[in-house]
Amino acid sequence: MAPTSTPQTPFGRVLTAMVTPFTADGELDLAAAQRLAAHLVDAGNDGLVVNGTTGESPTTSDAEKARLVRAVVEAVGDRAFVVAGAGSNDTAHSVELAREAEAAGAHGLLLVTPYYSKPPQEGLYRHTVRVADATELPVMLYDIPGRTGVALETDTIVRLAEHPRIVANKDAKGDLGAASWVMARSGLPYYCGDDMLNLPMLSIGAAGFVSVVGHVVAPELRALVDAYTAGDVVKAREIHQRLLPVYTGVFRTQGVILSKAALAAQGLIAGALRLPLIEATDEQMAVLRQDLAAGGVEL
């Protein structure tokens, strides 16, 4: 049974895009995934996104994805939203991933814009509707043109918001004006997908965050959103400024690499990655420790 959602906060307010733990020899580590999921929810997350880019979805098999969803739902599904990535640049494959996630117990789907192919807006629209029609799960769009090569235009998002199961958008476009227009025209809840813009996105009406730095500062993100929604903008700004070194530090090379490095340093996971991602160097790790310490996080 998933936690209670509202139309304004369909997946809660604070979610972390969870890394996928692997053993030292590169196998899926479901026990570590369950421990990490419980740790993240205990730290203040309302939900977790699994099998997203931060979960190294390009290098996990469909079977591994389904096993991971089942494991995380088993660990925290009674007290947190488990949102499963189902994005692909192959519509038929996305439909299959969505159905497998539903069968595995996911509470919702994250649907990234098809990447590399650069389809036109009508193709993006039809792709998204096809996947949304494939299950009964609520869908969070994911607009990240810096990675996919194509953006969801404002009119396209407004059209998609009319679908009864498309209930949110994870925005990593970095265009506050476009986001403002979509929210004003459609009322579609937005989740910030770019940690540096967490507070600015709240200021224009975002529901919350789908964070990467939530792996290490979930309590602070919870405090930030709680302060802002309570009307204490000064406190929210103070937390935002205190977290700037963390926002910068986790993304100095690549978010998955340094998130796993931080979690491994805390003893939460082994820290292994699958190629083409590689483990942080000693030099990168030293800089990460300095960045996180500046933001109040000791490794």
Coordinates of C-alpha atoms in Angstrom, one line a residue:
M1 CA 0.0 0.0 0.0
A2 CA 1.6 3.3 -1.2
P3 CA 1.6 6.4 1.0
T4 CA -1.3 8.8 0.5
S5 CA -0.8 11.3 -2.4
T6 CA -2.6 14.5 -3.2
P7 CA -3.1 16.1 -6.6
Q8 CA -0.6 18.8 -5.7
T9 CA 2.0 16.3 -4.4
P10 CA 1.3 13.0 -6.2
F11 CA 4.6 11.5 -5.0
G12 CA 5.2 13.5 -1.9
R13 CA 7.8 16.3 -1.8
V14 CA 11.2 14.9 -1.4
L15 CA 12.4 12.0 -3.5
T16 CA 15.9 10.6 -4.2
A17 CA 16.8 9.1 -7.6
M18 CA 18.4 6.1 -6.0
V19 CA 21.7 4.5 -7.1
T20 CA 21.6 0.8 -7.9
P21 CA 24.1 -1.1 -5.6
F22 CA 26.3 -3.7 -7.1
T23 CA 28.6 -6.2 -5.5
A24 CA 32.4 -5.8 -6.0
D25 CA 32.2 -8.2 -9.0
G26 CA 29.4 -6.2 -10.6
E27 CA 26.3 -8.2 -9.7
L28 CA 23.0 -6.6 -8.6
D29 CA 23.1 -6.4 -4.8
L30 CA 19.4 -6.5 -3.7
A31 CA 20.2 -6.7 0.0
A32 CA 22.2 -3.5 -0.2
A33 CA 19.5 -1.9 -2.2
Q34 CA 17.0 -2.7 0.5
R35 CA 19.3 -1.3 3.2
L36 CA 19.9 1.8 1.2
A37 CA 16.2 2.3 0.5
A38 CA 15.4 2.0 4.2
H39 CA 18.2 4.4 5.1
L40 CA 17.0 7.0 2.6
V41 CA 13.4 6.8 3.7
D42 CA 14.4 7.1 7.4
A43 CA 16.4 10.2 6.4
G44 CA 13.3 12.0 5.2
N45 CA 12.5 10.9 1.7
D46 CA 8.8 10.5 0.7
G47 CA 9.8 8.4 -2.2
L48 CA 12.5 6.8 -4.3
V49 CA 13.1 6.7 -8.0
V50 CA 14.6 3.4 -9.0
N51 CA 15.9 2.3 -12.5
G52 CA 16.5 5.9 -13.5
T53 CA 19.7 7.3 -15.0
T54 CA 21.2 7.6 -11.5
G55 CA 20.3 4.0 -11.1
E56 CA 22.5 3.1 -14.1
S57 CA 19.4 2.0 -16.1
P58 CA 21.4 1.8 -19.4
T59 CA 23.5 -1.0 -18.0
T60 CA 20.9 -3.1 -16.1
S61 CA 18.8 -5.8 -17.7
D62 CA 15.0 -5.7 -17.8
A63 CA 15.0 -8.7 -15.4
E64 CA 17.3 -6.8 -13.0
K65 CA 15.1 -3.8 -13.2
A66 CA 12.1 -5.8 -12.2
R67 CA 14.0 -7.5 -9.3
L68 CA 15.1 -4.2 -8.0
V69 CA 11.6 -2.7 -8.0
R70 CA 10.3 -5.8 -6.1
A71 CA 13.1 -5.5 -3.5
V72 CA 12.7 -1.8 -2.9
V73 CA 8.9 -2.1 -2.7
E74 CA 9.3 -4.9 -0.2
A75 CA 11.7 -2.8 1.9
V76 CA 9.9 0.6 2.0
G77 CA 6.8 0.4 -0.2
D78 CA 4.4 0.7 2.8
R79 CA 5.9 4.1 3.8
A80 CA 7.3 5.6 0.6
F81 CA 6.5 6.0 -3.0
V82 CA 8.5 3.7 -5.3
V83 CA 8.7 5.2 -8.8
A84 CA 10.2 3.1 -11.5
G85 CA 12.1 4.4 -14.5
A86 CA 10.5 3.1 -17.7
G87 CA 12.1 5.4 -20.3
S88 CA 13.6 4.3 -23.6
N89 CA 14.0 5.6 -27.1
D90 CA 11.9 2.5 -28.2
T91 CA 8.2 3.0 -27.4
A92 CA 7.5 -0.7 -27.5
H93 CA 10.3 -1.3 -25.0
S94 CA 9.1 1.5 -22.7
V95 CA 5.6 -0.1 -22.7
E96 CA 7.2 -3.4 -21.7
L97 CA 9.2 -1.8 -19.0
A98 CA 6.2 0.0 -17.7
R99 CA 4.1 -3.2 -17.5
E100 CA 7.0 -5.1 -15.8
A101 CA 7.3 -2.3 -13.2
E102 CA 3.6 -2.4 -12.5
A103 CA 3.7 -6.2 -12.1
A104 CA 6.7 -5.8 -9.7
G105 CA 4.7 -3.4 -7.4
A106 CA 5.9 0.1 -8.4
H107 CA 3.6 2.9 -7.3
G108 CA 4.4 5.1 -10.3
L109 CA 6.5 5.5 -13.5
L110 CA 9.2 7.9 -14.5
L111 CA 9.2 8.4 -18.2
V112 CA 12.2 10.2 -19.6
T113 CA 11.9 11.8 -23.1
P114 CA 13.2 9.4 -25.8
Y115 CA 16.9 10.1 -26.2
Y116 CA 19.3 10.2 -29.2
S117 CA 16.6 9.8 -31.9
K118 CA 15.4 13.4 -31.6
P119 CA 11.7 12.7 -32.5
P120 CA 9.4 15.6 -33.3
Q121 CA 7.0 16.9 -30.7
E122 CA 4.1 14.8 -32.1
G123 CA 6.3 11.7 -31.8
L124 CA 7.1 12.6 -28.2
Y125 CA 3.5 13.1 -27.5
R126 CA 2.4 9.8 -29.0
H127 CA 5.2 7.9 -27.4
T128 CA 4.3 9.2 -23.9
V129 CA 0.6 8.6 -24.3
R130 CA 1.2 5.0 -25.5
V131 CA 3.2 4.3 -22.4
A132 CA 0.7 6.0 -20.1
D133 CA -2.1 4.0 -21.6
A134 CA -0.2 0.7 -21.0
T135 CA -0.7 0.5 -17.2
E136 CA -2.8 1.9 -14.4
L137 CA 0.2 3.6 -12.8
P138 CA 0.6 7.4 -12.5
V139 CA 3.3 8.8 -14.7
M140 CA 5.9 11.5 -14.0
L141 CA 7.4 12.9 -17.2
Y142 CA 11.1 13.6 -17.2
D143 CA 12.3 16.5 -19.3
I144 CA 16.1 16.6 -19.5
P145 CA 17.2 17.8 -23.0
G146 CA 20.8 18.1 -22.0
R147 CA 20.9 14.3 -22.0
T148 CA 18.2 13.3 -24.4
G149 CA 18.9 15.8 -27.1
V150 CA 15.3 17.0 -27.4
A151 CA 13.1 19.0 -25.0
L152 CA 9.4 18.6 -24.3
E153 CA 8.0 22.0 -25.5
T154 CA 5.5 23.8 -23.4
D155 CA 2.5 23.1 -25.6
T156 CA 3.4 19.4 -25.6
I157 CA 3.6 19.2 -21.8
V158 CA 0.3 21.0 -21.5
R159 CA -1.3 18.5 -23.9
L160 CA 0.2 15.6 -22.0
A161 CA -1.1 17.0 -18.7
E162 CA -4.6 16.3 -20.0
H163 CA -4.0 12.6 -19.7
P164 CA -5.5 11.2 -16.5
R165 CA -2.4 9.2 -15.6
I166 CA 0.2 11.9 -16.4
V167 CA 0.3 13.6 -13.0
A168 CA 3.7 15.3 -12.7
N169 CA 6.9 16.4 -14.5
K170 CA 10.5 16.1 -13.3
D171 CA 12.1 19.2 -14.8
A172 CA 15.8 19.3 -15.6
K173 CA 15.5 21.7 -18.4
G174 CA 16.6 24.7 -16.4
D175 CA 14.0 27.0 -18.0
L176 CA 12.1 28.6 -15.1
G177 CA 10.0 30.6 -17.5
A178 CA 8.8 27.6 -19.5
A179 CA 8.1 25.7 -16.2
S180 CA 6.1 28.7 -15.0
W181 CA 4.0 28.7 -18.1
V182 CA 3.2 25.0 -17.9
M183 CA 2.2 25.2 -14.3
A184 CA 0.1 28.2 -14.9
R185 CA -1.7 26.7 -17.9
S186 CA -2.1 23.2 -16.8
G187 CA -1.6 23.0 -13.0
L188 CA 0.7 20.0 -13.6
P189 CA 2.9 19.4 -10.5
Y190 CA 6.6 19.9 -11.1
Y191 CA 9.5 18.2 -9.3
C192 CA 12.9 19.9 -9.6
G193 CA 15.4 17.5 -11.3
D194 CA 18.4 19.8 -11.0
D195 CA 19.5 20.1 -7.4
M196 CA 21.0 23.6 -7.7
L197 CA 17.6 24.9 -8.7
N198 CA 15.6 23.3 -5.9
L199 CA 14.8 26.5 -4.1
P200 CA 14.1 28.5 -7.3
M201 CA 11.8 25.8 -8.6
L202 CA 9.9 26.0 -5.3
S203 CA 9.5 29.7 -5.7
I204 CA 7.6 29.3 -9.0
G205 CA 5.4 26.6 -7.6
A206 CA 7.2 23.2 -7.8
A207 CA 5.8 20.5 -5.5
G208 CA 9.3 19.2 -4.5
F209 CA 12.4 17.5 -5.7
V210 CA 13.7 14.4 -7.3
S211 CA 17.2 14.7 -6.0
V212 CA 20.6 13.1 -6.5
V213 CA 22.2 14.8 -3.4
G214 CA 19.3 13.4 -1.4
H215 CA 21.6 10.4 -1.0
V216 CA 23.6 12.5 1.5
V217 CA 21.5 15.4 2.6
A218 CA 17.9 14.2 2.6
P219 CA 17.2 15.7 6.1
E220 CA 18.4 19.1 4.8
L221 CA 16.2 18.9 1.7
R222 CA 13.2 18.0 3.9
A223 CA 14.0 21.0 6.1
L224 CA 14.3 23.3 3.0
V225 CA 10.9 22.3 1.5
D226 CA 9.2 22.3 4.9
A227 CA 10.5 25.8 5.7
Y228 CA 9.5 27.1 2.3
T229 CA 6.0 25.7 2.4
A230 CA 5.5 27.0 5.9
G231 CA 6.3 30.5 4.6
D232 CA 9.8 30.8 6.1
V233 CA 11.6 31.9 2.9
V234 CA 14.6 33.2 4.9
K235 CA 15.3 29.9 6.5
A236 CA 14.8 28.1 3.2
R237 CA 17.3 30.4 1.5
E238 CA 19.8 29.8 4.4
I239 CA 19.5 26.0 3.9
H240 CA 19.9 26.5 0.1
Q241 CA 23.1 28.5 0.5
R242 CA 24.5 26.0 3.0
L243 CA 23.9 23.2 0.5
L244 CA 25.6 24.9 -2.4
P245 CA 29.0 23.1 -1.8
V246 CA 27.1 19.8 -1.8
Y247 CA 25.2 20.6 -5.0
T248 CA 28.5 21.5 -6.7
G249 CA 30.5 18.7 -5.2
V250 CA 28.3 15.8 -6.2
F251 CA 28.3 16.9 -9.8
R252 CA 32.0 17.8 -10.3
T253 CA 32.4 14.7 -12.5
Q254 CA 29.2 12.7 -12.7
G255 CA 26.4 12.3 -10.2
V256 CA 26.3 8.6 -10.0
I257 CA 30.0 8.2 -9.6
L258 CA 30.3 10.6 -6.7
S259 CA 27.0 9.6 -5.1
K260 CA 28.3 6.0 -4.9
A261 CA 31.6 7.2 -3.7
A262 CA 30.0 9.1 -0.8
L263 CA 27.7 6.2 0.1
A264 CA 30.6 3.8 0.0
A265 CA 32.6 6.1 2.3
Q266 CA 29.7 6.0 4.7
G267 CA 29.6 2.2 4.5
L268 CA 26.2 2.0 3.0
I269 CA 27.1 0.3 -0.3
A270 CA 30.1 -1.3 -1.9
G271 CA 30.4 1.5 -4.5
A272 CA 30.9 -0.6 -7.6
L273 CA 29.8 0.8 -11.0
R274 CA 29.3 -0.7 -14.4
L275 CA 31.1 0.5 -17.4
P276 CA 31.2 3.0 -19.0
L277 CA 31.0 4.6 -15.6
I278 CA 34.1 4.2 -13.4
E279 CA 34.9 4.7 -9.8
A280 CA 36.0 8.0 -8.4
T281 CA 39.8 8.6 -8.3
D282 CA 41.6 9.3 -5.1
E283 CA 41.9 13.0 -6.1
Q284 CA 38.2 13.2 -6.9
M285 CA 37.4 11.6 -3.6
A286 CA 39.5 14.1 -1.7
V287 CA 37.8 17.0 -3.4
L288 CA 34.4 15.4 -2.7
R289 CA 35.2 15.2 1.0
Q290 CA 36.1 18.9 1.1
D291 CA 32.9 19.9 -0.8
L292 CA 30.7 17.8 1.4
A293 CA 32.4 19.0 4.6
A294 CA 31.8 22.6 3.5
G295 CA 28.1 21.7 3.3
G296 CA 28.1 20.0 6.7
V297 CA 28.5 16.4 5.6
E298 CA 31.4 14.4 6.9
L299 CA 32.5 11.2 5.2

